[in-house]
PDB file of C-alpha atoms in Angstrom:
ATOM      1  CA  MET A   1      -0.097   0.027  -0.280  1.00 75.00           C
ATOM      2  CA  LYS A   2       1.671   3.549  -1.125  1.00 85.00           C
ATOM      3  CA  LEU A   3      -0.070   6.447   0.204  1.00 91.00           C
ATOM      4  CA  THR A   4      -0.656   9.436  -2.191  1.00 93.00           C
ATOM      5  CA  LEU A   5       1.756  12.629  -1.699  1.00 95.00           C
ATOM      6  CA  TYR A   6      -1.761  14.130  -0.272  1.00 96.00           C
ATOM      7  CA  SER A   7      -1.720  11.585   2.683  1.00 97.00           C
ATOM      8  CA  ASP A   8       1.689  12.196   3.194  1.00 97.00           C
ATOM      9  CA  TYR A   9       1.610  15.907   3.434  1.00 98.00           C
ATOM     10  CA  SER A  10      -1.103  15.582   6.214  1.00 98.00           C
ATOM     11  CA  LEU A  11       0.874  13.825   7.780  1.00 98.00           C
ATOM     12  CA  ARG A  12       4.015  15.963   7.619  1.00 96.00           C
ATOM     13  CA  VAL A  13       1.531  19.007   8.515  1.00 97.00           C
ATOM     14  CA  LEU A  14       0.227  17.477  11.379  1.00 97.00           C
ATOM     15  CA  LEU A  15       4.000  16.294  12.777  1.00 95.00           C
ATOM     16  CA  TYR A  16       5.122  19.776  11.980  1.00 93.00           C
ATOM     17  CA  LEU A  17       2.560  21.478  14.136  1.00 94.00           C
ATOM     18  CA  ALA A  18       2.539  18.514  16.841  1.00 93.00           C
ATOM     19  CA  SER A  19       6.383  18.731  17.811  1.00 89.00           C
ATOM     20  CA  THR A  20       6.337  23.219  17.549  1.00 86.00           C
ATOM     21  CA  PRO A  21       7.449  24.059  21.011  1.00 78.00           C
ATOM     22  CA  ASP A  22       4.401  26.116  22.094  1.00 69.00           C
ATOM     23  CA  SER A  23       1.424  24.845  20.516  1.00 53.00           C
ATOM     24  CA  GLN A  24      -0.760  27.793  20.709  1.00 57.00           C
ATOM     25  CA  LYS A  25       2.078  29.201  18.626  1.00 80.00           C
ATOM     26  CA  LEU A  26       0.472  29.600  14.973  1.00 91.00           C
ATOM     27  CA  VAL A  27       2.877  28.340  12.302  1.00 92.00           C
ATOM     28  CA  GLN A  28       3.292  29.445   9.009  1.00 92.00           C
ATOM     29  CA  ILE A  29       2.381  27.794   5.917  1.00 94.00           C
ATOM     30  CA  LYS A  30       5.741  29.063   4.528  1.00 92.00           C
ATOM     31  CA  ASP A  31       7.745  27.891   7.144  1.00 90.00           C
ATOM     32  CA  ILE A  32       5.923  24.674   7.029  1.00 93.00           C
ATOM     33  CA  ALA A  33       6.435  24.473   3.458  1.00 94.00           C
ATOM     34  CA  THR A  34      10.285  25.444   3.552  1.00 90.00           C
ATOM     35  CA  ALA A  35      11.485  22.480   6.138  1.00 89.00           C
ATOM     36  CA  TYR A  36      10.339  19.766   3.650  1.00 91.00           C
ATOM     37  CA  GLY A  37      10.778  21.545   0.454  1.00 91.00           C
ATOM     38  CA  ILE A  38       7.187  21.099  -0.367  1.00 93.00           C
ATOM     39  CA  SER A  39       5.206  23.617  -2.868  1.00 94.00           C
ATOM     40  CA  LYS A  40       3.657  26.400  -0.423  1.00 95.00           C
ATOM     41  CA  ASN A  41       0.852  25.847  -3.314  1.00 95.00           C
ATOM     42  CA  HIS A  42       0.424  22.367  -2.213  1.00 94.00           C
ATOM     43  CA  LEU A  43       0.306  22.350   1.286  1.00 96.00           C
ATOM     44  CA  MET A  44      -2.465  25.180   1.126  1.00 95.00           C
ATOM     45  CA  LYS A  45      -5.038  22.491  -0.408  1.00 96.00           C
ATOM     46  CA  VAL A  46      -3.671  20.083   2.567  1.00 97.00           C
ATOM     47  CA  THR A  47      -4.252  22.652   5.740  1.00 97.00           C
ATOM     48  CA  PHE A  48      -7.618  23.620   3.925  1.00 96.00           C
ATOM     49  CA  HIS A  49      -8.954  19.752   3.400  1.00 97.00           C
ATOM     50  CA  LEU A  50      -7.344  19.457   7.222  1.00 98.00           C
ATOM     51  CA  GLY A  51      -9.467  22.537   8.821  1.00 97.00           C
ATOM     52  CA  LYS A  52     -12.599  20.989   7.207  1.00 97.00           C
ATOM     53  CA  LEU A  53     -11.541  17.839   8.796  1.00 98.00           C
ATOM     54  CA  GLY A  54     -11.431  19.810  12.062  1.00 98.00           C
ATOM     55  CA  TYR A  55      -7.428  18.275  12.315  1.00 98.00           C
ATOM     56  CA  VAL A  56      -6.365  22.225  12.297  1.00 97.00           C
ATOM     57  CA  GLU A  57      -7.547  25.801  13.260  1.00 95.00           C
ATOM     58  CA  THR A  58      -6.659  28.552  10.252  1.00 92.00           C
ATOM     59  CA  ILE A  59      -6.280  31.349  10.950  1.00 90.00           C
ATOM     60  CA  ARG A  60      -6.568  34.124   7.846  1.00 87.00           C
ATOM     61  CA  GLY A  61      -4.749  37.655   7.536  1.00 85.00           C
ATOM     62  CA  ARG A  62      -1.028  38.749   8.420  1.00 84.00           C
ATOM     63  CA  ASN A  63      -0.712  37.456  11.982  1.00 83.00           C
ATOM     64  CA  GLY A  64      -2.163  34.199  10.763  1.00 88.00           C
ATOM     65  CA  GLY A  65      -1.366  30.716  10.767  1.00 92.00           C
ATOM     66  CA  LEU A  66      -1.934  27.156  11.584  1.00 94.00           C
ATOM     67  CA  SER A  67      -2.001  25.398  15.093  1.00 94.00           C
ATOM     68  CA  LEU A  68      -3.827  21.722  15.840  1.00 95.00           C
ATOM     69  CA  ALA A  69      -7.647  21.805  16.766  1.00 96.00           C
ATOM     70  CA  LEU A  70      -6.722  18.661  18.626  1.00 96.00           C
ATOM     71  CA  GLU A  71      -4.570  17.142  20.790  1.00 95.00           C
ATOM     72  CA  PRO A  72      -1.861  14.650  19.480  1.00 96.00           C
ATOM     73  CA  SER A  73      -3.423  12.205  20.964  1.00 97.00           C
ATOM     74  CA  GLU A  74      -6.806  12.738  19.736  1.00 98.00           C
ATOM     75  CA  ILE A  75      -5.488  12.063  16.373  1.00 98.00           C
ATOM     76  CA  ASN A  76      -5.588   8.824  14.898  1.00 99.00           C
ATOM     77  CA  ILE A  77      -3.962   8.237  12.057  1.00 98.00           C
ATOM     78  CA  GLY A  78      -6.104   5.340  10.487  1.00 98.00           C
ATOM     79  CA  LYS A  79      -9.008   8.053  10.477  1.00 98.00           C
ATOM     80  CA  LEU A  80      -6.625  10.513   8.758  1.00 98.00           C
ATOM     81  CA  VAL A  81      -5.212   8.579   5.914  1.00 98.00           C
ATOM     82  CA  ARG A  82      -8.711   6.971   5.130  1.00 97.00           C
ATOM     83  CA  GLU A  83      -9.647  10.745   5.249  1.00 97.00           C
ATOM     84  CA  THR A  84      -7.470  12.151   3.098  1.00 97.00           C
ATOM     85  CA  GLU A  85      -6.924   8.955   0.769  1.00 93.00           C
ATOM     86  CA  GLU A  86      -9.010   9.207  -2.688  1.00 87.00           C
ATOM     87  CA  ASP A  87      -9.327   6.009  -3.816  1.00 82.00           C
ATOM     88  CA  PHE A  88      -8.200   2.554  -1.977  1.00 79.00           C
ATOM     89  CA  THR A  89      -8.386   0.193  -5.339  1.00 73.00           C
ATOM     90  CA  ILE A  90      -5.196  -1.552  -5.357  1.00 72.00           C
ATOM     91  CA  VAL A  91      -6.030  -3.454  -8.516  1.00 70.00           C
ATOM     92  CA  GLU A  92      -8.675  -3.316 -11.180  1.00 71.00           C
ATOM     93  CA  CYS A  93     -10.955  -5.575  -9.497  1.00 70.00           C
ATOM     94  CA  PHE A  94     -11.378  -3.669  -6.656  1.00 74.00           C
ATOM     95  CA  SER A  95     -12.933  -0.817  -9.037  1.00 74.00           C
ATOM     96  CA  GLU A  96     -16.937  -0.154  -9.789  1.00 78.00           C
ATOM     97  CA  ASP A  97     -15.622  -0.604 -13.522  1.00 82.00           C
ATOM     98  CA  ASN A  98     -13.621  -4.347 -13.249  1.00 78.00           C
ATOM     99  CA  GLN A  99     -13.462  -4.940 -16.406  1.00 81.00           C
ATOM    100  CA  CYS A 100     -11.022  -8.000 -15.453  1.00 77.00           C
ATOM    101  CA  ILE A 101     -12.366 -11.626 -16.981  1.00 80.00           C
ATOM    102  CA  ILE A 102     -11.115 -13.542 -14.248  1.00 78.00           C
ATOM    103  CA  SER A 103     -12.736 -11.918 -10.816  1.00 78.00           C
ATOM    104  CA  PRO A 104     -15.177 -14.569 -10.735  1.00 80.00           C
ATOM    105  CA  SER A 105     -13.092 -17.266  -9.728  1.00 83.00           C
ATOM    106  CA  CYS A 106      -9.828 -15.332  -8.668  1.00 81.00           C
ATOM    107  CA  SER A 107      -9.353 -14.949  -4.951  1.00 85.00           C
ATOM    108  CA  LEU A 108      -6.611 -12.463  -4.971  1.00 83.00           C
ATOM    109  CA  LYS A 109      -9.364  -9.582  -4.807  1.00 79.00           C
ATOM    110  CA  GLY A 110     -10.596 -11.032  -1.019  1.00 84.00           C
ATOM    111  CA  ILE A 111      -6.938 -11.533   0.156  1.00 89.00           C
ATOM    112  CA  LEU A 112      -5.768  -7.718  -0.826  1.00 85.00           C
ATOM    113  CA  ASN A 113      -8.775  -6.255   1.065  1.00 86.00           C
ATOM    114  CA  GLN A 114      -7.782  -8.062   3.752  1.00 92.00           C
ATOM    115  CA  ALA A 115      -3.772  -6.806   3.187  1.00 91.00           C
ATOM    116  CA  LEU A 116      -5.403  -3.041   3.308  1.00 91.00           C
ATOM    117  CA  GLN A 117      -7.443  -3.747   6.485  1.00 94.00           C
ATOM    118  CA  ALA A 118      -4.548  -5.365   7.805  1.00 96.00           C
ATOM    119  CA  PHE A 119      -2.669  -2.028   6.687  1.00 95.00           C
ATOM    120  CA  LEU A 120      -5.363   0.467   7.845  1.00 96.00           C
ATOM    121  CA  ASN A 121      -6.135  -1.804  11.625  1.00 98.00           C
ATOM    122  CA  VAL A 122      -2.246  -1.118  12.452  1.00 98.00           C
ATOM    123  CA  LEU A 123      -2.238   2.833  11.447  1.00 97.00           C
ATOM    124  CA  ASP A 124      -5.802   2.539  13.942  1.00 98.00           C
ATOM    125  CA  GLN A 125      -3.698   1.763  16.447  1.00 98.00           C
ATOM    126  CA  TYR A 126      -1.377   5.282  16.132  1.00 98.00           C
ATOM    127  CA  THR A 127      -1.988   8.172  17.324  1.00 98.00           C
ATOM    128  CA  LEU A 128      -0.425  11.595  16.790  1.00 98.00           C
ATOM    129  CA  HIS A 129       1.110  11.860  19.852  1.00 96.00           C
ATOM    130  CA  ASP A 130       2.930   8.172  19.201  1.00 96.00           C
ATOM    131  CA  LEU A 131       4.360  10.015  16.057  1.00 94.00           C
ATOM    132  CA  VAL A 132       6.029  12.704  17.991  1.00 92.00           C
ATOM    133  CA  LYS A 133       7.302  10.781  21.062  1.00 87.00           C
ATOM    134  CA  ASN A 134      10.983  11.857  19.429  1.00 80.00           C
ATOM    135  CA  LYS A 135       9.496  15.687  19.425  1.00 72.00           C
ATOM    136  CA  ASN A 136      12.588  17.144  20.714  1.00 71.00           C
ATOM    137  CA  GLN A 137      14.832  15.268  17.561  1.00 73.00           C
ATOM    138  CA  LEU A 138      12.151  15.918  15.169  1.00 75.00           C
ATOM    139  CA  ARG A 139      12.089  19.670  16.009  1.00 75.00           C
ATOM    140  CA  SER A 140      15.467  20.213  15.930  1.00 75.00           C
ATOM    141  CA  LEU A 141      15.520  18.385  12.631  1.00 77.00           C
ATOM    142  CA  LEU A 142      13.163  20.788  11.231  1.00 74.00           C
ATOM    143  CA  VAL A 143      14.630  24.094  12.099  1.00 72.00           C
ATOM    144  CA  SER A 144      18.490  22.666  10.996  1.00 68.00           C
ATOM    145  CA  ILE A 145      16.872  22.290   7.756  1.00 63.00           C
ATOM    146  CA  GLN A 146      15.068  25.527   8.114  1.00 58.00           C
ATOM    147  CA  THR A 147      18.404  27.290   8.975  1.00 59.00           C
ATOM    148  CA  GLU A 148      20.184  26.120   6.441  1.00 60.00           C
ATOM    149  CA  ILE A 149      17.518  26.514   3.536  1.00 55.00           C
ATOM    150  CA  THR A 150      17.652  30.828   5.133  1.00 55.00           C
ATOM    151  CA  LYS A 151      21.216  30.857   4.988  1.00 59.00           C
ATOM    152  CA  GLU A 152      21.625  29.635   1.414  1.00 60.00           C
ATOM    153  CA  ASP A 153      18.542  32.336   0.358  1.00 58.00           C
ATOM    154  CA  ASN A 154      21.027  35.289   2.251  1.00 59.00           C
ATOM    155  CA  THR A 155      23.585  34.483   0.172  1.00 66.00           C
ATOM    156  CA  GLU A 156      22.080  33.775  -3.187  1.00 64.00           C
ATOM    157  CA  SER A 157      20.401  37.682  -2.273  1.00 60.00           C
TER     158      SER A 157
END
């Protein structure tokens, strides 16, 4: 099972917010984009959706930014993945317009469905809190990346 970039970016945004030292502090999308080397425009779409889903609070305007709307322990990874993945069609026989001629006698669909459910069941066992147990190390990595990029930008100017 491979997650889409959309789910990956959703997880990264939440990890960034959860690793922010002061949970009340608003984080700028541009800082998250810089830290991960991701397009700011992509992250704007992701954060908008995360806001609609109730995972983040978004405040618009000059002094705006993002913060977690829930405690990290309240954000279930399995639920998040189900809400951010558009399609769990692993093979053609999962789709409504299945054209595979051996589908009626093939047991692959059932086996892959079990595998998908096992994958999601494992994710259901974890929360964002579990992912940021090494919060200080995670934060220092993100800050060091931002510092390097800022130095590079300043030397290019």
